[in-house]
Coordinates of C-alpha atoms in Angstrom, one line a residue:
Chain A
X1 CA 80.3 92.4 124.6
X2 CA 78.4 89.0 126.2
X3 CA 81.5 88.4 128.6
X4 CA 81.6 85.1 126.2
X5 CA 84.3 86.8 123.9
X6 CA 83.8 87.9 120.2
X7 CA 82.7 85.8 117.3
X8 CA 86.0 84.3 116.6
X9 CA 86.7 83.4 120.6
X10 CA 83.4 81.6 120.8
X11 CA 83.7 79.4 117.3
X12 CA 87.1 78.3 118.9
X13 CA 85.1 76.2 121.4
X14 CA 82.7 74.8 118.2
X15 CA 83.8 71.4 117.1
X16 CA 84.3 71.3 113.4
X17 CA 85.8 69.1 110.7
X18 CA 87.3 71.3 108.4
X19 CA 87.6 70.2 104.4
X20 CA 90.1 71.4 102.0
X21 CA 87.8 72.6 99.9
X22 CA 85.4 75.4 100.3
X23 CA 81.6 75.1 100.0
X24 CA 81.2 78.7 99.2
X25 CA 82.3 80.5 96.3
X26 CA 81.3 83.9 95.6
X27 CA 81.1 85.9 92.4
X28 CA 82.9 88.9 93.4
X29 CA 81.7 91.4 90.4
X30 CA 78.4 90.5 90.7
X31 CA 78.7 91.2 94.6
X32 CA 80.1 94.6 94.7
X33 CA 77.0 95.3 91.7
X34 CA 74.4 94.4 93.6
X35 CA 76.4 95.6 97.5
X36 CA 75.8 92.1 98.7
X37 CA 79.2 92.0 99.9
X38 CA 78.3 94.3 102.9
X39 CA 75.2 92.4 103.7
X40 CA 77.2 89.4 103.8
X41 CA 79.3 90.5 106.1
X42 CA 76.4 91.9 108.1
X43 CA 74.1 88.9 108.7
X44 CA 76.1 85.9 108.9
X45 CA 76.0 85.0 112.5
X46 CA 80.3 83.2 112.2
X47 CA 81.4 86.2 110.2
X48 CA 82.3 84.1 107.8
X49 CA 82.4 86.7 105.2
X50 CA 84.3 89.6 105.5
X51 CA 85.0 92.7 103.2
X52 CA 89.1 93.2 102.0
X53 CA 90.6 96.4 101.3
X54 CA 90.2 96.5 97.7
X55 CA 86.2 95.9 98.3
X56 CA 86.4 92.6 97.6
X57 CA 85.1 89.3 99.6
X58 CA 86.9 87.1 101.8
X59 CA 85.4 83.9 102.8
X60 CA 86.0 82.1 106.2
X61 CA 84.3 79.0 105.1
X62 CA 86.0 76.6 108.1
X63 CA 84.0 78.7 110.4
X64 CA 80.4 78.1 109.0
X65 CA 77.5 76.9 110.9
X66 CA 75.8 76.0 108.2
X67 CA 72.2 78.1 108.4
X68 CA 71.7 79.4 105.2
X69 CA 71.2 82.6 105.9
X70 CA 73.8 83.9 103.1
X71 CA 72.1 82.2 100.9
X72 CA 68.4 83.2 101.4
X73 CA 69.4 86.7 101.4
X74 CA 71.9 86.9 98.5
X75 CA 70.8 88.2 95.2
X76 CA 70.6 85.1 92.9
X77 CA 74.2 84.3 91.0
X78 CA 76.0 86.0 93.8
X79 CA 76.8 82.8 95.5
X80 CA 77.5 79.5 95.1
X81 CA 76.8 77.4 98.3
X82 CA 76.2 74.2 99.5
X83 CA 76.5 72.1 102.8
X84 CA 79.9 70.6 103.0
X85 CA 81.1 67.4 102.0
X86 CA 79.6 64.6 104.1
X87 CA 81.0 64.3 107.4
X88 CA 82.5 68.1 107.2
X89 CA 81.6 70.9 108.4
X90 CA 80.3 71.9 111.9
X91 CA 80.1 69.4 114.6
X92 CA 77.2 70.4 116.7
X93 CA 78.2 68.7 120.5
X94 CA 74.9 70.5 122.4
X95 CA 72.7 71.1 119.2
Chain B
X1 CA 68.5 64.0 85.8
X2 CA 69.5 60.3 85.1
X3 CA 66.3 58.3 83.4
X4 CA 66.6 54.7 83.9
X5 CA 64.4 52.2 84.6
X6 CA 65.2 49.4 87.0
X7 CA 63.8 47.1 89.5
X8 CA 67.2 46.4 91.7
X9 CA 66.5 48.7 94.6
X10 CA 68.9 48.9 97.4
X11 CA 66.0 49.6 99.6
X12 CA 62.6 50.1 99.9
X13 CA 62.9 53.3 101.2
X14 CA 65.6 56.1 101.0
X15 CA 65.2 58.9 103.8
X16 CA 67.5 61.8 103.3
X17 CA 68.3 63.3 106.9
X18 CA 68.1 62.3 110.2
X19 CA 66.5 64.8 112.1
X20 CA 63.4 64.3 114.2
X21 CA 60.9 64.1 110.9
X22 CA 63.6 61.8 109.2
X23 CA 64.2 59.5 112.1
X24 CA 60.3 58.8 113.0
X25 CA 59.7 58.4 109.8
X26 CA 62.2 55.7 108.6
X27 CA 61.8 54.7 112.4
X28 CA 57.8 53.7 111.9
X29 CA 58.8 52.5 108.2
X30 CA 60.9 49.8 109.3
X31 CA 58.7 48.9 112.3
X32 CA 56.2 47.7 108.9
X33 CA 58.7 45.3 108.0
X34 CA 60.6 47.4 105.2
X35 CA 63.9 47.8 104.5
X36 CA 64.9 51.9 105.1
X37 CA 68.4 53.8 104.7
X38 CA 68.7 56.9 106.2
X39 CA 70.9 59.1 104.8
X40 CA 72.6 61.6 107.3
X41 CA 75.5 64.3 106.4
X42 CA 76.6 64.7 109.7
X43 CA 79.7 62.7 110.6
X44 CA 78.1 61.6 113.6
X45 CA 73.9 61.8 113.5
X46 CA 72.9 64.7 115.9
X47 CA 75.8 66.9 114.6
X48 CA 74.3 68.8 111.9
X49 CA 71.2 69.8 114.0
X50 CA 70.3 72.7 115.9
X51 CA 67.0 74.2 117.5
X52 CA 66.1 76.7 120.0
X53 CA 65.3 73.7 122.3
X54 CA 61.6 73.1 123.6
X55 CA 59.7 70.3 121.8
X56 CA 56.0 70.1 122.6
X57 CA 56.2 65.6 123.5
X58 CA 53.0 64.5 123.8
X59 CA 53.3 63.3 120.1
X60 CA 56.4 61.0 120.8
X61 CA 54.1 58.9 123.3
X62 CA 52.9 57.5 120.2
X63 CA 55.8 56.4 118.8
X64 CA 58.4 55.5 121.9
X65 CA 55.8 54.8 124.6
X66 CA 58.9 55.5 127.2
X67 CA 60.3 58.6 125.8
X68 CA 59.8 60.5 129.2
X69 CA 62.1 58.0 131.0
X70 CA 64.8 57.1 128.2
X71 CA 65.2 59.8 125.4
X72 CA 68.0 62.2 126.4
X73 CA 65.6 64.8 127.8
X74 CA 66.8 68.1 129.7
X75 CA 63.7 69.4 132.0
X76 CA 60.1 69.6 131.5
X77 CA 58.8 73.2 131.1
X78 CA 56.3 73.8 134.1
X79 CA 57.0 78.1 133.8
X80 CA 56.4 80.1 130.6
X81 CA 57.4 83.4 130.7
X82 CA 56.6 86.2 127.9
X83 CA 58.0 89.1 128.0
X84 CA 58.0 93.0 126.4
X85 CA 61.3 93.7 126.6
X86 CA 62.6 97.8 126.7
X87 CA 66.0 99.0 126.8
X88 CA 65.7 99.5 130.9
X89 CA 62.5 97.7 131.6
X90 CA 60.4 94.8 131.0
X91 CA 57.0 93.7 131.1
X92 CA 56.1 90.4 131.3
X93 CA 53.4 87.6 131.9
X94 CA 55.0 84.8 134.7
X95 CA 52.6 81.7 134.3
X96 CA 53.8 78.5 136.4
X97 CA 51.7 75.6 136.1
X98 CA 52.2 72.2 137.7
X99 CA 49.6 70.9 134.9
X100 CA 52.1 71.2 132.4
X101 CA 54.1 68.3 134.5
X102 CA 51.5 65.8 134.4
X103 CA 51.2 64.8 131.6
X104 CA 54.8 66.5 130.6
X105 CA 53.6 69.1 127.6
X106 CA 57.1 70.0 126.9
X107 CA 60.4 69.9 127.6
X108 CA 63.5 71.1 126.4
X109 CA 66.5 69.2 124.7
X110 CA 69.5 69.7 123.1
X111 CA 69.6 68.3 119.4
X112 CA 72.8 66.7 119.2
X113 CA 72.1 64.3 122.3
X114 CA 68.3 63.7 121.1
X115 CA 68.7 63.5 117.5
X116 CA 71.4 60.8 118.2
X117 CA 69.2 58.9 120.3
X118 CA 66.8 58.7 117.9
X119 CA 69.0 57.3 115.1
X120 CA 69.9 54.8 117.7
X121 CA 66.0 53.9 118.2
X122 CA 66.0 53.4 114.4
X123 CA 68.9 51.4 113.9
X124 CA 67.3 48.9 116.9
X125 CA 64.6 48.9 114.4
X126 CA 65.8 47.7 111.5
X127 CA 66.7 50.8 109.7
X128 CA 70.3 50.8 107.8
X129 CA 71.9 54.4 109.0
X130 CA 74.4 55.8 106.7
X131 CA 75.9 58.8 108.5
X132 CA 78.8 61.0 107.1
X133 CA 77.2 60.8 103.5
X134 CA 75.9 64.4 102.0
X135 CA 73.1 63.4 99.2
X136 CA 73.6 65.5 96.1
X137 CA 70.7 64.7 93.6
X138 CA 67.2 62.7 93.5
X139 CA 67.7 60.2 90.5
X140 CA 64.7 60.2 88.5
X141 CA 62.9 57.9 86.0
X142 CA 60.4 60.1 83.8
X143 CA 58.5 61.5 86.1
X144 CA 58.9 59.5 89.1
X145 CA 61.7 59.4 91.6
X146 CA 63.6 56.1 92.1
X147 CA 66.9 57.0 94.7
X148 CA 69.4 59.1 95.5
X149 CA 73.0 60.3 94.5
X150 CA 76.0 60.9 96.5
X151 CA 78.7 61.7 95.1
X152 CA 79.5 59.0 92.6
X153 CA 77.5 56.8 94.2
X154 CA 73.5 55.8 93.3
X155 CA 71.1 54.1 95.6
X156 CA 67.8 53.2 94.6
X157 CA 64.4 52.5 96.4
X158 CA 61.1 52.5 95.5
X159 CA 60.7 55.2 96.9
X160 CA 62.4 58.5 98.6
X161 CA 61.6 60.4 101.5
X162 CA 63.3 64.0 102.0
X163 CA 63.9 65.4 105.4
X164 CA 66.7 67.5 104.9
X165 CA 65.6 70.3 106.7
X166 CA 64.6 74.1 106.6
X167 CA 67.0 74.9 103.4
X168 CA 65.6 71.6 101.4
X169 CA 68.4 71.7 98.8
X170 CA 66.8 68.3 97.2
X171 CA 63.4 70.0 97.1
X172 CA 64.7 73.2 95.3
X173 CA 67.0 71.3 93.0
X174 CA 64.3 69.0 91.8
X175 CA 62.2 72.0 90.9
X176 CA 59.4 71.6 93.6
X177 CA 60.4 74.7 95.4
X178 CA 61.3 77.8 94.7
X179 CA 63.7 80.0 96.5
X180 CA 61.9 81.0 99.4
X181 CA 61.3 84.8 100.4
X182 CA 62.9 86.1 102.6
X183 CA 59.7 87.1 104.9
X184 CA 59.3 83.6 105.3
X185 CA 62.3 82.8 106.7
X186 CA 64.0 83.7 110.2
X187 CA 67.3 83.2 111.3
X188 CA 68.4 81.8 115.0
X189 CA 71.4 82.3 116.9
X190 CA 72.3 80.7 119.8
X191 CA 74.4 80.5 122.6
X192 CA 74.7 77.3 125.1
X193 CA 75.6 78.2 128.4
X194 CA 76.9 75.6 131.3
X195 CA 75.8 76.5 135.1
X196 CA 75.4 73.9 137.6
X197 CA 71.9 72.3 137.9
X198 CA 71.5 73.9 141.2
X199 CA 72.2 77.4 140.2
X200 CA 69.8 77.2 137.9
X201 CA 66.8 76.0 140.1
X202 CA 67.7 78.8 142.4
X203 CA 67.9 81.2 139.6
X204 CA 64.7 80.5 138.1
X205 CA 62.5 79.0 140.8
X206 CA 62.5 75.5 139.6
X207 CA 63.0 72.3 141.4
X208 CA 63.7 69.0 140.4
X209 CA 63.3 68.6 136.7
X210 CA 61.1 70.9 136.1
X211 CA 62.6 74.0 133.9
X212 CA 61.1 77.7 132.4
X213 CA 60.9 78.8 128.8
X214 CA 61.0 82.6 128.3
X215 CA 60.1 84.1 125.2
X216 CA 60.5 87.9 124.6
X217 CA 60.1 90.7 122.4
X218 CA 60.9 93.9 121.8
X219 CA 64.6 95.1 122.5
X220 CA 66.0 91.8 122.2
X221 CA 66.2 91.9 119.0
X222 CA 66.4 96.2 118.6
X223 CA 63.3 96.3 116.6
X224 CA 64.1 93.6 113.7
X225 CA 61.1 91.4 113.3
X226 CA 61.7 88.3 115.8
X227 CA 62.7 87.9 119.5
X228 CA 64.7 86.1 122.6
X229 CA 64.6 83.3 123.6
X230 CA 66.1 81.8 126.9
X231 CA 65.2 77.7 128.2
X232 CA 67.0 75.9 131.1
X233 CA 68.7 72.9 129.9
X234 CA 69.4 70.5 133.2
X235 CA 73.3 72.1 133.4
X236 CA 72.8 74.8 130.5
X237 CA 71.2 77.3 129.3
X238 CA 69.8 77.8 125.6
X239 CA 69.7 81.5 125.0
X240 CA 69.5 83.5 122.1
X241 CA 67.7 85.3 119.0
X242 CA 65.4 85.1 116.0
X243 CA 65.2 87.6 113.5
X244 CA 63.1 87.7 110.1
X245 CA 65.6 87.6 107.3
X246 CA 63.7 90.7 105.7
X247 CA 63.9 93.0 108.4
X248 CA 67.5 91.6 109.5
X249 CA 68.5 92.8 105.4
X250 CA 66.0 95.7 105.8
X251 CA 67.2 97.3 109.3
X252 CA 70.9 97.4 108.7
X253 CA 71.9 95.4 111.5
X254 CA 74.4 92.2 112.0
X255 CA 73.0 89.4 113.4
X256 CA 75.8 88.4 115.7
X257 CA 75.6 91.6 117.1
X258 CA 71.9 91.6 118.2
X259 CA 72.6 88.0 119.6
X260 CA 75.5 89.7 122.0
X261 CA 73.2 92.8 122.8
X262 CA 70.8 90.3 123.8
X263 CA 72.7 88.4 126.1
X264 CA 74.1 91.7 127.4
X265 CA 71.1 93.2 127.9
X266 CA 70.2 94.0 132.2
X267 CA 67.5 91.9 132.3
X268 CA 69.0 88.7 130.7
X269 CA 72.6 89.0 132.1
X270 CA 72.1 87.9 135.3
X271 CA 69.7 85.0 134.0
X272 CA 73.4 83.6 132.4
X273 CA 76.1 85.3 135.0
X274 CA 78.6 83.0 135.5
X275 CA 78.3 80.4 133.2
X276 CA 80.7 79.3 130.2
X277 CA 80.1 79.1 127.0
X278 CA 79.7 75.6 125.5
X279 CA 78.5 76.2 122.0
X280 CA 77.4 79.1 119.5
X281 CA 75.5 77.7 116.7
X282 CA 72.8 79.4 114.2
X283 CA 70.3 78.0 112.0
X284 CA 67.4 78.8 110.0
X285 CA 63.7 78.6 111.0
X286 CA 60.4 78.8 108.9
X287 CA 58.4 81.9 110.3
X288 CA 55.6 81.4 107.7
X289 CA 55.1 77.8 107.7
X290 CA 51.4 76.9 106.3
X291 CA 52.7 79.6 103.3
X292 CA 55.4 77.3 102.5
X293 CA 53.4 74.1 103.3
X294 CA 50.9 74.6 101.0
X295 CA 53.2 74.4 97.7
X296 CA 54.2 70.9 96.9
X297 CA 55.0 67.9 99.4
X298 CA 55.2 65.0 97.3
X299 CA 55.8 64.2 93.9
X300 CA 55.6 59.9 92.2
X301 CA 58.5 58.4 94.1
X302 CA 59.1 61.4 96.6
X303 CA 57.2 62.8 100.0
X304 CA 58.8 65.4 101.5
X305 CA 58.5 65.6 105.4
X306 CA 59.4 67.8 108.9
X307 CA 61.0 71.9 107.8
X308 CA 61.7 70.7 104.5
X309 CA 57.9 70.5 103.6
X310 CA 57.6 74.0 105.7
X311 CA 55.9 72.5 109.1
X312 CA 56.8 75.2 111.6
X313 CA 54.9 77.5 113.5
X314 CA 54.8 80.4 115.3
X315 CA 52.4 80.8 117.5
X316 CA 53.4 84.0 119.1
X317 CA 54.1 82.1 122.7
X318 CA 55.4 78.5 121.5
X319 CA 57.3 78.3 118.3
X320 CA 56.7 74.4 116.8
X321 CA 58.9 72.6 115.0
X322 CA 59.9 69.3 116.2
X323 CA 56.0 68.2 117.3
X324 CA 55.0 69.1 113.8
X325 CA 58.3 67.0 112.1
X326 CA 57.1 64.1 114.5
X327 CA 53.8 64.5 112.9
X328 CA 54.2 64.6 109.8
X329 CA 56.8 62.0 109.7
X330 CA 53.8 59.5 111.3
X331 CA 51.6 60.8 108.3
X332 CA 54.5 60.0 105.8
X333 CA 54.6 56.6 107.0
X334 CA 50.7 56.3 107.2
X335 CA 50.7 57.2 103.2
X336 CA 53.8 55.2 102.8
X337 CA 53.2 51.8 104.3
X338 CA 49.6 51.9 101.8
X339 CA 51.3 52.6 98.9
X340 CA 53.3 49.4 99.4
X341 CA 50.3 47.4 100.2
X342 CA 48.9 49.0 96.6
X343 CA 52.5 49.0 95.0
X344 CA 51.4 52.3 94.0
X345 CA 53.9 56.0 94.7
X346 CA 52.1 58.1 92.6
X347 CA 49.6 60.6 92.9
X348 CA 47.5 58.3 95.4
X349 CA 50.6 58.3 97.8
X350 CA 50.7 61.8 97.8
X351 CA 47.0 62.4 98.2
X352 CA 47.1 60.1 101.0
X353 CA 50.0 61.6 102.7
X354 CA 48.2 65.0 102.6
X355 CA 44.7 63.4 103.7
X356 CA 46.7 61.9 106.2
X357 CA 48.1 65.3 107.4
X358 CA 44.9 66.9 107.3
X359 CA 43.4 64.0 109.8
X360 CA 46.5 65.0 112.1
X361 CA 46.9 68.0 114.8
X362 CA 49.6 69.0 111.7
X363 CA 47.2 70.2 109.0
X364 CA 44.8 71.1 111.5
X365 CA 46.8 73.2 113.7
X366 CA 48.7 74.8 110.2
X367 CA 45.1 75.7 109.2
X368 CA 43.9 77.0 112.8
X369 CA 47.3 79.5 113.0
X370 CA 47.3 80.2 108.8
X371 CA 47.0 84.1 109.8
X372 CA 49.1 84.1 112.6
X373 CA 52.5 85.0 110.4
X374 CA 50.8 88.1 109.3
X375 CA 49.5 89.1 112.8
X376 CA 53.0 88.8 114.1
X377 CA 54.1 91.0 111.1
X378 CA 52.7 94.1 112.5
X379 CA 55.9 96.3 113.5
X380 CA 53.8 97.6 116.8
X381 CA 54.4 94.1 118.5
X382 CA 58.4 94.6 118.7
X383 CA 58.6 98.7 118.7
X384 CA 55.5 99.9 120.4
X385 CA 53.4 97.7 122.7
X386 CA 56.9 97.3 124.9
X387 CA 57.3 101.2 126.0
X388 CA 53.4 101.2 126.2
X389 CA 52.8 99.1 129.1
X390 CA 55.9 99.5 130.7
X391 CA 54.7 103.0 130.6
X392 CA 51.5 102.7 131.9
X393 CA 52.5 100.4 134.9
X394 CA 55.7 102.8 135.7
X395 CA 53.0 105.9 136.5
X396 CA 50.7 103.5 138.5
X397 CA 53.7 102.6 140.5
X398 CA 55.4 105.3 140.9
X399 CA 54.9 108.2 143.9
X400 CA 56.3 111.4 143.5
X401 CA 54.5 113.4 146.5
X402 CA 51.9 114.9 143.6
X403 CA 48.5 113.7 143.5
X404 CA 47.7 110.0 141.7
X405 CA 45.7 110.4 138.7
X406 CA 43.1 106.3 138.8
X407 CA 44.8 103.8 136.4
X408 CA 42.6 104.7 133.2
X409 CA 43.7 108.3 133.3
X410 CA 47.1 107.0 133.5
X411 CA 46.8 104.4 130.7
X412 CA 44.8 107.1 128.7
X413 CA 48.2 109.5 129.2
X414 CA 50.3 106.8 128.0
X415 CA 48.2 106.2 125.0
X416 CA 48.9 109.8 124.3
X417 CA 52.5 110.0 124.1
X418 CA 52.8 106.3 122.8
X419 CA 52.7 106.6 118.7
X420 CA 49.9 103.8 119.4
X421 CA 46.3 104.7 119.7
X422 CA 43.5 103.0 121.9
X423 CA 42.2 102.3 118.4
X424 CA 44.7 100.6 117.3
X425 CA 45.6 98.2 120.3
X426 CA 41.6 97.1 120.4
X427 CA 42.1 96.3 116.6
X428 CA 45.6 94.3 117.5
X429 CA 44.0 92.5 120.5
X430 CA 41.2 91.5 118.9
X431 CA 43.3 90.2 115.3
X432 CA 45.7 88.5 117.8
X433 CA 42.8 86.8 119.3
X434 CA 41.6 85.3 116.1
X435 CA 45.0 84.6 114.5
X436 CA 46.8 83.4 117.7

């Protein structure tokens, strides 16, 4: 622990602008094939992905910063992901 | 892919994002007397952009002659401190240099503030800023590129510059790049931190404006490939991590949890004790730059400028982004503003552009460091060198009423138990010599 709270406490004070519809969608069969589900869940930096009881993915998508990192590292097909809608998103105040 | 051939152009030039290479470029564009859009996703321009925070300046002298004075700047880094970092100790190198004031080499800024500035300086010259609009496709005519889509809507120009950063979604999805390994990629995550100005000088033995840039290896990151990172803002503090997306997937570790163990950690703690949290963002960073910036920049219609063409660099002490986005965005326009004089976007545009480059600190320094990625590979830098000299200077300080063995015994003991041999670290020294 920072002192600065945990993952969810610090997004809180993030400024976002949060769209109905999700810029992430996951194939969840092809995930639990390939174990990318866990790795998800391991490197995003918002925990935006996290794993359900019955294995498979949930997807926090209002609390993405946006880095890319999920997608990098994914095994092709697993995701489908692209910056939110224009003016969505995160709102970076410091940057 | 939509083919159609048509001389209504919205613009002369389109330039998808309005980061530091996007800005300067549509910036200088419009200063030539053409008519430039910028295309910007963020809702308001600044918000989508993120960086560990110090920008080597000297370049924006050349474009904003009074950037010192009016761009919103935090403080100019005078102190550089590198450091080994070890679960209980650190060894570092603590060089404070008033040179580095006059002229200012660096300083550090926050991206939001600067990036919004910059937008401003464009608008005031000419350029047409669209922000809040996400561009989804280049449109294409044969071979050659002729606008934009957004949505449902189309804008066309003669021709197209994309700045859209490290994850280049219109470079990928025009088929210029591929997906990018892994190895080449890092991720950062960072925390902002508020403290009052005055804290911070007293903190870290800075006065005025003048502020330090610490950049560490070793435990920060608990052996993942990467490091720390911690720069005074004027009332902050950027602090955080980098870690190679290969090693990140390879070691087993979450990332968010090696940015708290860093923060946590007893010799950066008390750097940040007592401040509040203002902002935790992440975003992605090139960590083999002249790799990625040798495949394609340019196709007819299209020059691709700043992350999105792969201009980053780390040089082991100063990681470089934003001076080589600034100039490569002045070589963009250099290429740019000829092929309108020759009406011409094709292949002589993009051999320009890269000639153009290669003239410029850009290609040269991306040649100078082309091996440093590699050096910085070697697993000994963030395991190994760390407990070494830690080691070595622990037994030359420390008296335990037995006899002192003279400092080479004691360095030749540590060698010993360290899984590092004398070998080894002459080979390192000297390949970091020649690739750093």
């Amino acid at each position: 622990m920072t002192g600065f709270g945990d993952v969810p406490q610090r997004l809180a004070g993030n400024s976002y602008v949060v769209d109905e519809d999700s810029h992430i969608a996951i194939d969840q069969d092809l995930a639990r094939k390939t174990g990318d589900g866990k790795l998800l869940v391991r490197i995003c930096p918002a925990q935006v992905y996290s794993e359900n009881d019955d294995g498979s993915i949930g997807i926090l998508f209002a609390a993405c910063l946006e880095c890319g990192t999920c997608l990098a590292l994914a095994s092709p097909g697993v995701l489908t992901w692209h910056y939110p809608n224009g003016g969505f998103g995160i709102a970076f105040r410091e940057g | 892919m939509i083919e159609k051939e048509t001389d209504d152009v919205d613009a002369d030039v389109i330039v998808v994002g309005g980061g530091v290479a996007g800005a300067l470029c549509a910036c200088q564009i419009a200063r030539s007397g053409r008519q430039v859009i910028l295309i910007e996703r963020g809702g308001q321009p600044g918000s989508k952009n993120l960086s560990g925070g110090v920008f080597y300046c000297r370049v924006m002298e050349r474009i904003f002659p009074d950037f010192l004075e009016a761009a919103p700047i935090e403080r100019h880094i005078t102190r550089n401190v590198l450091c080994f970092l070890n679960p209980s100790s650190h060894f570092c190198i603590d060089s404070w240099d008033r040179r580095l004031a006059d002229p200012v080499n660096a300083v550090t800024v926050l991206r939001a503030r600067l990036d919004a500035w910059l937008l401003e300086k464009c608008e005031e010259a000419g350029v047409m800023v669209m922000p809040g609009v996400r561009v989804d496709a280049l449109l294409t005519a044969g071979d050659r590129v002729t606008g934009v889509r957004a949505g449902t809507d189309e804008l066309r120009a003669r021709m197209v510059v994309a700045a859209d950063g490290v994850n280049s979604f219109i470079a990928r999805s025009a088929g210029i790049r591929a997906r990018e390994p892994a190895k080449n990629l890092a991720v950062g995550v960072k925390s902002v931190i508020g403290l009052p100005a005055a804290v911070i000088e007293d903190r870290f033995r800075v006065s005025g404006n003048e502020g330090v840039a610490y950049a560490m290896v070793g435990d920060c990151t608990q052996g993942v490939a990467g490091g720390g990172f911690l720069y005074t803002n004027r009332e902050s503090i950027s602090v955080g991590v980098v870690m190679r997306l290969d090693d990140l997937d390879a070691k087993g570790v979450s990332s968010s949890r090696i940015h708290d163990h860093f923060l946590a950690h007893p010799a950066v703690a008390p750097l940040i004790k007592g401040g509040e949290l203002r902002e935790y963002g992440a975003h992605l960073t090139i960590e083999n730059g002249p790799a990625m910036a040798s495949h394609d920049i340019a196709r007819p219609g299209l020059l691709i400028v700043g992350d999105a063409a792969g201009f980053t660099l780390n040089t082991g002490l100063a990681v470089r982004g934003m001076d080589l986005a600034a100039g490569s965005a002045l070589a963009a326009a250099r290429a740019i503003d000829r092929a309108f004089e020759r009406t011409d976007f094709g292949q002589r545009m993009a051999d320009d552009y890269r000639a153009e480059l290669d003239a410029s600190f850009v290609g040269a320094d991306m040649k100078t460091y082309a091996r440093a990625p590699e050096f910085l590979e070697n697993p000994r830098m963030y395991e190994d060198y760390g407990p070494l000299l830690a080691d070595i200077f622990l037994d030359i300080l420390r008296l335990d009423t037995t006899p002192k063995s003279r400092a080479a015994a004691i360095a030749a003991a540590a060698f010993r138990r360290s899984p590092v041999t004398l070998f080894q670290a002459a080979t390192d020294m000297l390949k970091g010599g020649r690739a750093l």
